[in-house]
Coordinates of C-alpha atoms in Angstrom, one line a residue:
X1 CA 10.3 9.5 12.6
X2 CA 10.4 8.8 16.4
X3 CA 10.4 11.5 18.9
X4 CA 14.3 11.8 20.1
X5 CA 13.2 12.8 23.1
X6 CA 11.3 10.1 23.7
X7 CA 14.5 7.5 23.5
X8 CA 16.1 9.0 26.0
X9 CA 13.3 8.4 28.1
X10 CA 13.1 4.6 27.8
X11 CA 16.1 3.7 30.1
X12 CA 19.2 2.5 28.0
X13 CA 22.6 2.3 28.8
X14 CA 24.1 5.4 27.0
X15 CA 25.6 3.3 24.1
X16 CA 22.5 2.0 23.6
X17 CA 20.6 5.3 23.4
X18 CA 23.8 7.1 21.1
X19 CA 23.6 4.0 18.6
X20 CA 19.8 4.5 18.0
X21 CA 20.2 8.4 18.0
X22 CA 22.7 7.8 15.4
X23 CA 20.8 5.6 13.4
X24 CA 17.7 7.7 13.6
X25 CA 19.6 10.8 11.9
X26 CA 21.3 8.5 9.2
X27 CA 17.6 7.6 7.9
X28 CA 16.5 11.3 8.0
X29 CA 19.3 12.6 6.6
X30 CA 18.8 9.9 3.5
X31 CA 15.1 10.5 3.5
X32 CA 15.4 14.1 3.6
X33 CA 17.8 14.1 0.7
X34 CA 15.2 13.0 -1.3
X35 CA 16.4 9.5 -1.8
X36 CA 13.3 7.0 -2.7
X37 CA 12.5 4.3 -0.1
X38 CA 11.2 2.2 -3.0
X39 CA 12.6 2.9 -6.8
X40 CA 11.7 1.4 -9.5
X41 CA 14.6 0.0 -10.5
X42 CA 14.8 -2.4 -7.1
X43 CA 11.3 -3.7 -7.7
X44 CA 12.0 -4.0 -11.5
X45 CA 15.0 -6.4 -10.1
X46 CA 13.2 -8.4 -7.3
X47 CA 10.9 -9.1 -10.0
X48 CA 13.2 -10.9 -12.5
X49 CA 14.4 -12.5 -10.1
X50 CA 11.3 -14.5 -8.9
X51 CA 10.4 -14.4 -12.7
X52 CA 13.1 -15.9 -13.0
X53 CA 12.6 -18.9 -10.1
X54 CA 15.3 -18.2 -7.8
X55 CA 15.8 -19.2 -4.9
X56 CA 17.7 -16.3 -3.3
X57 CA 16.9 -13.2 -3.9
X58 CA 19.3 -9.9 -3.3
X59 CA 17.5 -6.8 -2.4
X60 CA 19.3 -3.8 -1.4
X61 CA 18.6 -1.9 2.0
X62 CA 18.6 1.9 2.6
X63 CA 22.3 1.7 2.5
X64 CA 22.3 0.5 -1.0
X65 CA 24.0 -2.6 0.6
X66 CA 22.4 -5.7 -1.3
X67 CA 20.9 -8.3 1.4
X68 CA 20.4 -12.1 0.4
X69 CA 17.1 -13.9 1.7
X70 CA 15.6 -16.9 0.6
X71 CA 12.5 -17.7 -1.7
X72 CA 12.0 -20.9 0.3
X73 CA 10.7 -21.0 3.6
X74 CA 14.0 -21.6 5.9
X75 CA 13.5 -24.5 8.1
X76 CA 13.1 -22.2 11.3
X77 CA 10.0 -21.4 10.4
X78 CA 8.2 -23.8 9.0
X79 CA 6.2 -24.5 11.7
X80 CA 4.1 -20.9 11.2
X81 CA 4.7 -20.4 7.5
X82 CA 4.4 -22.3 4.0
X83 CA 5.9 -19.2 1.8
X84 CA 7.2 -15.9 1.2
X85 CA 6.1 -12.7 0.8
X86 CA 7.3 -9.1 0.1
X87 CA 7.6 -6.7 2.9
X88 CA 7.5 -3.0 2.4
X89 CA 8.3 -0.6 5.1
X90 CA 7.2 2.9 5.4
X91 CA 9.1 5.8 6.6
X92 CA 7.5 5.6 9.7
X93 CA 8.4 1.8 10.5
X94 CA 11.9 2.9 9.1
X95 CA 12.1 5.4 11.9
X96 CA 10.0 4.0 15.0
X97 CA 11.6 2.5 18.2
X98 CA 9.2 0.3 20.0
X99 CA 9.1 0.6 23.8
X100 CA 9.0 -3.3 23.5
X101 CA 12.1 -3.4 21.4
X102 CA 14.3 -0.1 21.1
X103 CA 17.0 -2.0 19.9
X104 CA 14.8 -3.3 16.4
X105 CA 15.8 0.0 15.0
X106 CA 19.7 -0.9 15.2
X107 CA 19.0 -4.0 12.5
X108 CA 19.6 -3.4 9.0
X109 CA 17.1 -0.2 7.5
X110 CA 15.6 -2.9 5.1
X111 CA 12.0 -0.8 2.8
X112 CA 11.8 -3.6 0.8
X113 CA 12.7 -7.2 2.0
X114 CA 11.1 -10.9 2.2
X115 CA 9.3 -12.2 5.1
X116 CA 7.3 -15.8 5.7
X117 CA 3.4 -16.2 5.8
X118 CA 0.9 -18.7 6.1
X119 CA -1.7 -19.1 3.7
X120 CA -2.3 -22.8 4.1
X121 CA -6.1 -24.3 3.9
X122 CA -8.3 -24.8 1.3
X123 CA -10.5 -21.5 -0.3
X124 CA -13.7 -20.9 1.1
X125 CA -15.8 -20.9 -1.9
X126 CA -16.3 -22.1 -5.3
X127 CA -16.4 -19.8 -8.1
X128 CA -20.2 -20.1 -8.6
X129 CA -20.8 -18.8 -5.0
X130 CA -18.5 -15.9 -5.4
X131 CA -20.1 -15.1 -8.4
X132 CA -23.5 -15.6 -7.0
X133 CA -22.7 -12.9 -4.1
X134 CA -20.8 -10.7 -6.1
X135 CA -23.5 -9.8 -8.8
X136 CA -26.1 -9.2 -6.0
X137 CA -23.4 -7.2 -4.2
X138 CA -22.8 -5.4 -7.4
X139 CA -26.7 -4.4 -8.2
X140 CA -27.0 -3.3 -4.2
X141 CA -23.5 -0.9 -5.2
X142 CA -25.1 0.2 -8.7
X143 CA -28.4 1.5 -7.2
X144 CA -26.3 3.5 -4.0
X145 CA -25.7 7.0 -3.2
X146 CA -21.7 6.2 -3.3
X147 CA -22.1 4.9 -6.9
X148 CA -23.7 7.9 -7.9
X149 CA -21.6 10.2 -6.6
X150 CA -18.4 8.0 -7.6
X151 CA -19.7 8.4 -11.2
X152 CA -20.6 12.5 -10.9
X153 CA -16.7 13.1 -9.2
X154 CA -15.0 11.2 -11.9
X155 CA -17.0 13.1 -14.8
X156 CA -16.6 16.3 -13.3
X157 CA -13.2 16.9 -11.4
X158 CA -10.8 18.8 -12.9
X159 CA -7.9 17.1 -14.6
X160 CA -5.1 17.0 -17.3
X161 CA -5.1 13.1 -16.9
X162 CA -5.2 10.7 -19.8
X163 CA -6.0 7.5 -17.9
X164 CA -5.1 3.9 -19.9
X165 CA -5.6 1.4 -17.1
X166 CA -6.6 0.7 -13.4
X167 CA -4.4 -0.6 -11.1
X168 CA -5.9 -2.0 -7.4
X169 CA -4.2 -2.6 -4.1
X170 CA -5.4 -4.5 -1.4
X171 CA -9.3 -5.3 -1.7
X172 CA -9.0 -8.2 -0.5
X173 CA -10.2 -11.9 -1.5
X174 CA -13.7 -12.2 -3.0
X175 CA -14.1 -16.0 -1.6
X176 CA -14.6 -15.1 2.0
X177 CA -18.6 -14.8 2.2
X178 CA -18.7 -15.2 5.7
X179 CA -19.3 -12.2 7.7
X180 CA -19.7 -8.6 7.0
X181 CA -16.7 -7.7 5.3
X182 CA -17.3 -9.6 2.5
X183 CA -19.9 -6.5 1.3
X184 CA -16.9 -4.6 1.4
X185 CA -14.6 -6.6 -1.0
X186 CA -17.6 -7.4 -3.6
X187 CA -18.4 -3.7 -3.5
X188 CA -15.0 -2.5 -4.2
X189 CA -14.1 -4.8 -7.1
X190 CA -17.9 -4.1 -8.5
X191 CA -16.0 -0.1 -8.2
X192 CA -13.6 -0.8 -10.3
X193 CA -16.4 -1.6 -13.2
X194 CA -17.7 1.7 -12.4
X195 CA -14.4 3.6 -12.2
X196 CA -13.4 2.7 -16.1
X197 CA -17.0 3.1 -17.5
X198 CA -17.1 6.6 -16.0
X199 CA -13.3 7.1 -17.4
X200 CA -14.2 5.9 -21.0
X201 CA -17.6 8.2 -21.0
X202 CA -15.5 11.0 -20.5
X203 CA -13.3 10.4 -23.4
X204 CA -10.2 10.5 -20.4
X205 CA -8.7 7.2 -22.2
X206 CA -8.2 8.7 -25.8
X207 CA -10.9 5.5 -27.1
X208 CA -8.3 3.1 -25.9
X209 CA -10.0 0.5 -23.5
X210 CA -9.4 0.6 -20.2
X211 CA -6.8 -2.5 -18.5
X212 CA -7.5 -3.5 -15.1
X213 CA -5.5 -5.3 -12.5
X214 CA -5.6 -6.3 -8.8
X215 CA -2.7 -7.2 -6.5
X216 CA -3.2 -8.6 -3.3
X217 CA -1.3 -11.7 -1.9
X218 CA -4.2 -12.7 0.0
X219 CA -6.1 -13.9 -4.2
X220 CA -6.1 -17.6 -4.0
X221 CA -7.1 -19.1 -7.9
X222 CA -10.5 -19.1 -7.1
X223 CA -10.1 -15.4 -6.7
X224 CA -7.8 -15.3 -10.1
X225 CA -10.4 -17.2 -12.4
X226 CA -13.2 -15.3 -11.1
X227 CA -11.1 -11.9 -11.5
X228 CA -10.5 -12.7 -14.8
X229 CA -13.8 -13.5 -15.2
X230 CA -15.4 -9.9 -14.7
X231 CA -12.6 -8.0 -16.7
X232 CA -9.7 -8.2 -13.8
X233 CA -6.0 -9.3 -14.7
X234 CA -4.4 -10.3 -11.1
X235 CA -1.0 -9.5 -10.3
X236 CA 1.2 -11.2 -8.3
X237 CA 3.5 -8.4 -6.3
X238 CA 5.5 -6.1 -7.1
X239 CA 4.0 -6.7 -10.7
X240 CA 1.0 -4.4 -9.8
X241 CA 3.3 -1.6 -8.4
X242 CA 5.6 -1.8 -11.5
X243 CA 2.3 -1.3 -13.4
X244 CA 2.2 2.2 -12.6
X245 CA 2.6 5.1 -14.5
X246 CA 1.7 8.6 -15.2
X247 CA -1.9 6.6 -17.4
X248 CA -2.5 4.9 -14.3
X249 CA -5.2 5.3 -11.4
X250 CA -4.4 3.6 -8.4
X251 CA -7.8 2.1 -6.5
X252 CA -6.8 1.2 -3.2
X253 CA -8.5 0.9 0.5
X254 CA -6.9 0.7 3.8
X255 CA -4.0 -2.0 2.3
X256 CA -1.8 -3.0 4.9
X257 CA 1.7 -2.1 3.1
X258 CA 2.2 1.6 2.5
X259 CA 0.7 2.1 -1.0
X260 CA 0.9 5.6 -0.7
X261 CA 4.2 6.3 -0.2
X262 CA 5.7 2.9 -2.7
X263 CA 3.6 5.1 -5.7
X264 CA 4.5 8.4 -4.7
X265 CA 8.5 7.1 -4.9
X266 CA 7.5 4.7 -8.4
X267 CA 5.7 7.2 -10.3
X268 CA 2.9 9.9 -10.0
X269 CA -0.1 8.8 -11.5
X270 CA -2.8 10.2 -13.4
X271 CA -5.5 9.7 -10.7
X272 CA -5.6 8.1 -7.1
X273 CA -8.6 7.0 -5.4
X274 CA -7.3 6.3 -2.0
X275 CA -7.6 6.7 2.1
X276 CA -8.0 10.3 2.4
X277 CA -4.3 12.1 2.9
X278 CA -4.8 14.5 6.0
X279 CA -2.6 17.2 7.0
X280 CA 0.6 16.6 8.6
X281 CA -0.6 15.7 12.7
X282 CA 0.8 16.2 16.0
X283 CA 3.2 13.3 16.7
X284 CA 1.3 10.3 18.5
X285 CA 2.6 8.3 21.1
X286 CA 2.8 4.3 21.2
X287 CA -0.1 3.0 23.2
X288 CA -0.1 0.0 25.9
X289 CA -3.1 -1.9 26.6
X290 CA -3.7 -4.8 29.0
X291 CA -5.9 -7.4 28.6
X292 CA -8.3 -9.2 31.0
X293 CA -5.6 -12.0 30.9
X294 CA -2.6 -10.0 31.6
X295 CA -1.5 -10.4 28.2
X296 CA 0.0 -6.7 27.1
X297 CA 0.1 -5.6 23.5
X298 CA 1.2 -2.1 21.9
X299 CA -0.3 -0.3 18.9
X300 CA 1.7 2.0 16.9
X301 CA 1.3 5.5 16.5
X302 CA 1.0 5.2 12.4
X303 CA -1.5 3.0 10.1
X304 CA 0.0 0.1 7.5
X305 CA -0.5 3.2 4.7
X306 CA 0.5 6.2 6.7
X307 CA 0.6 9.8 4.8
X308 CA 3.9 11.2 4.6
X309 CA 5.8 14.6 3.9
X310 CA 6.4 13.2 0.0
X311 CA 2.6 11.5 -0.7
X312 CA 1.1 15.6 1.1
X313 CA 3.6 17.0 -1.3
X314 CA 2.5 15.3 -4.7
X315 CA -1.4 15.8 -4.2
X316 CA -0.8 19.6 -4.4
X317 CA -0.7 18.4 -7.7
X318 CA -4.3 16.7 -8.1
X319 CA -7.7 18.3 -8.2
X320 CA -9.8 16.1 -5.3
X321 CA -13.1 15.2 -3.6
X322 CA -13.9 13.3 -1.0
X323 CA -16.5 10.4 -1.6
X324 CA -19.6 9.5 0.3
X325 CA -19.7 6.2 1.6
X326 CA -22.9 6.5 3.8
X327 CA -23.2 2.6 3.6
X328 CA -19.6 1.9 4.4
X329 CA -18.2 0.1 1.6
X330 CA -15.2 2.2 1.4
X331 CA -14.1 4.0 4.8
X332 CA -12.9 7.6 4.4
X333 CA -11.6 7.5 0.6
X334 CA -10.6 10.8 -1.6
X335 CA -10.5 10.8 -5.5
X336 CA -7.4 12.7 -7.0
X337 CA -7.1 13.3 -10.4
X338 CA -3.9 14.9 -11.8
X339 CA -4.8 18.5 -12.8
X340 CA -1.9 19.9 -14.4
X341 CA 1.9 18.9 -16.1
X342 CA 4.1 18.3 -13.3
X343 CA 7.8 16.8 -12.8
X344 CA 9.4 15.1 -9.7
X345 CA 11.6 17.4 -7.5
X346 CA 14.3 16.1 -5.4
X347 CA 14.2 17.8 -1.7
X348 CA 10.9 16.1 0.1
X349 CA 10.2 17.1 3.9
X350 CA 9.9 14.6 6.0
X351 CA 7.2 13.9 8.8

């Protein structure tokens, strides 16, 4: 949540600064009471709805007030967007007043709601050169340190789990070759191969065959053929996150909506492999930065998938280790495995 202090210091009439001070204890209050930013039962209705080809969609805010938006892009925006997509908002969006725009935090305290996108342009590749880089990706990943070690923490960590299927979040599109980050995606999909071998070896799926799935709204259907191709069901969201349940591990690395905290509120799964959660911090401030141009642009004090009181609070319950990526193909990930029988509480702190 914002620093109170810090309001007062931005220069506001005194309405101004009361309404937001108000409106900054109303979502801490809710939050604190342990009331979920993202239940199940919303996502379960947003997604009959599109299932069901409306065009409006209701989705209720924090206030459990339902708010209308459209499924088709309205005519304001057309000129940067060609269709929707689902916005999730984490606590600390919810709670954050930008320097640039105090008075954002006054609009309706929306978790979940619908925003426009543009995804227009044709894919990148075919399916035969995503396949061609994936495989050679995927035999550079089987013969790494990271794969090694990916397979020794799964088989040895300590866990109650009983794990039925993989759900991934955010590894991005396999059909953009150009560039560096490419490695990255073919890598982490060519993980999730690894991740249910290792599972099945260690009997932690009761001989059941392991599902897998993928959401990301960046897929294209070059991505979804090719997914399906290599074992992969793609989901298109909030299908994945519905996915989840106490047989699930979640594969996700650095997604850009707050993973950590829309699971934690779902359902605790079985396992996690996810950006490391660190302690609670020191607040950080907003930070201004000028370019060579003049132009002036902020960045905010929390990433897309910030940790939060509730996600710190639920890995008490998982055994963990931290995985070693000395080639980069992950970033600073941590495997969690659930290691004993747990139930959800109601009171979570709040950071």
């Amino acid at each position: 949540m914002a620093d109170l202090h810090k309001v007062r210091e931005l220069g506001l009439d005194e309405d101004t600064t009361l309404a937001i001070l108000e409106r900054l204890k109303h979502i801490s209050q809710l939050y604190r009471s342990g009331k979920p930013l993202f239940p199940r039962r919303l996502l379960e209705d947003l997604n009959r709805q599109i299932d069901d080809g409306k065009e409006e969609v209701y989705i209720s805010d924090f206030d459990d007030v339902p708010q209308v938006y459209s499924l088709k892009v309205p005519s304001w925006c057309t000129e940067f967007a060609n269709t929707y997509r689902i916005r999730y908002q984490s606590i600390h969006s919810l709670g954050c007043v930008p320097p640039y725009d105090p008075e954002r935090v006054l609009c309706k305290c929306t978790p979940v709601a619908i925003d426009y996108v543009d995804t227009s342009g044709p894919g990148e590749s075919t399916l035969e050169a995503i396949g061609g880089a994936f495989f050679k990706q995927r035999q550079i990943w089987l013969e790494s340190l990271g794969h090694r070690n990916l397979e020794h923490h799964l088989s040895t960590l300590r866990t109650t789990a009983n794990i039925r299927k993989i759900v991934c979040f955010g590894l991005g599109s396999l059909g953009r070759l150009s560039g560096d980050c490419y490695t990255r995606t073919h890598t982490q999909h060519a993980a999730v191969e690894t991740i249910a071998a290792s599972l099945v070896r260690r009997g932690l799926s009761g001989s059941q065959e392991i599902k897998c799935y993928a959401q990301d709204p960046v897929y294209d259907e070059v991505d979804h053929e090719f997914l399906r191709s290599i074992g992969i069901t793609p989901l298109e969201d909030p299908k994945g996150f519905l996915e989840v349940d106490e047989h699930t591990l979640v594969f996700s690395v650095s997604p850009d909506v707050p993973v950590k905290q829309i699971v934690t509120d779902l359902h605790w799964p079985g396992a996690m492999i996810w950006d490391t959660v660190t302690p609670s911090e020191k607040r950080k401030s907003w930070a201004k930065y000028k370019e060579n141009d003049g132009t002036i642009f902020w960045i905010t004090p929390f990433t897309t998938d910030p940790d939060s009181g509730r996600v710190r609070r639920m890995i008490k319950h998982y055994a963990h280790a931290q995985l070693e990526d000395s080639d980069g193909f992950f970033g600073d990930l941590t495997i969690y495995m659930k290691c004993k029988e747990y139930a959800h509480v109601s009171f979570y702190t709040l950071d």
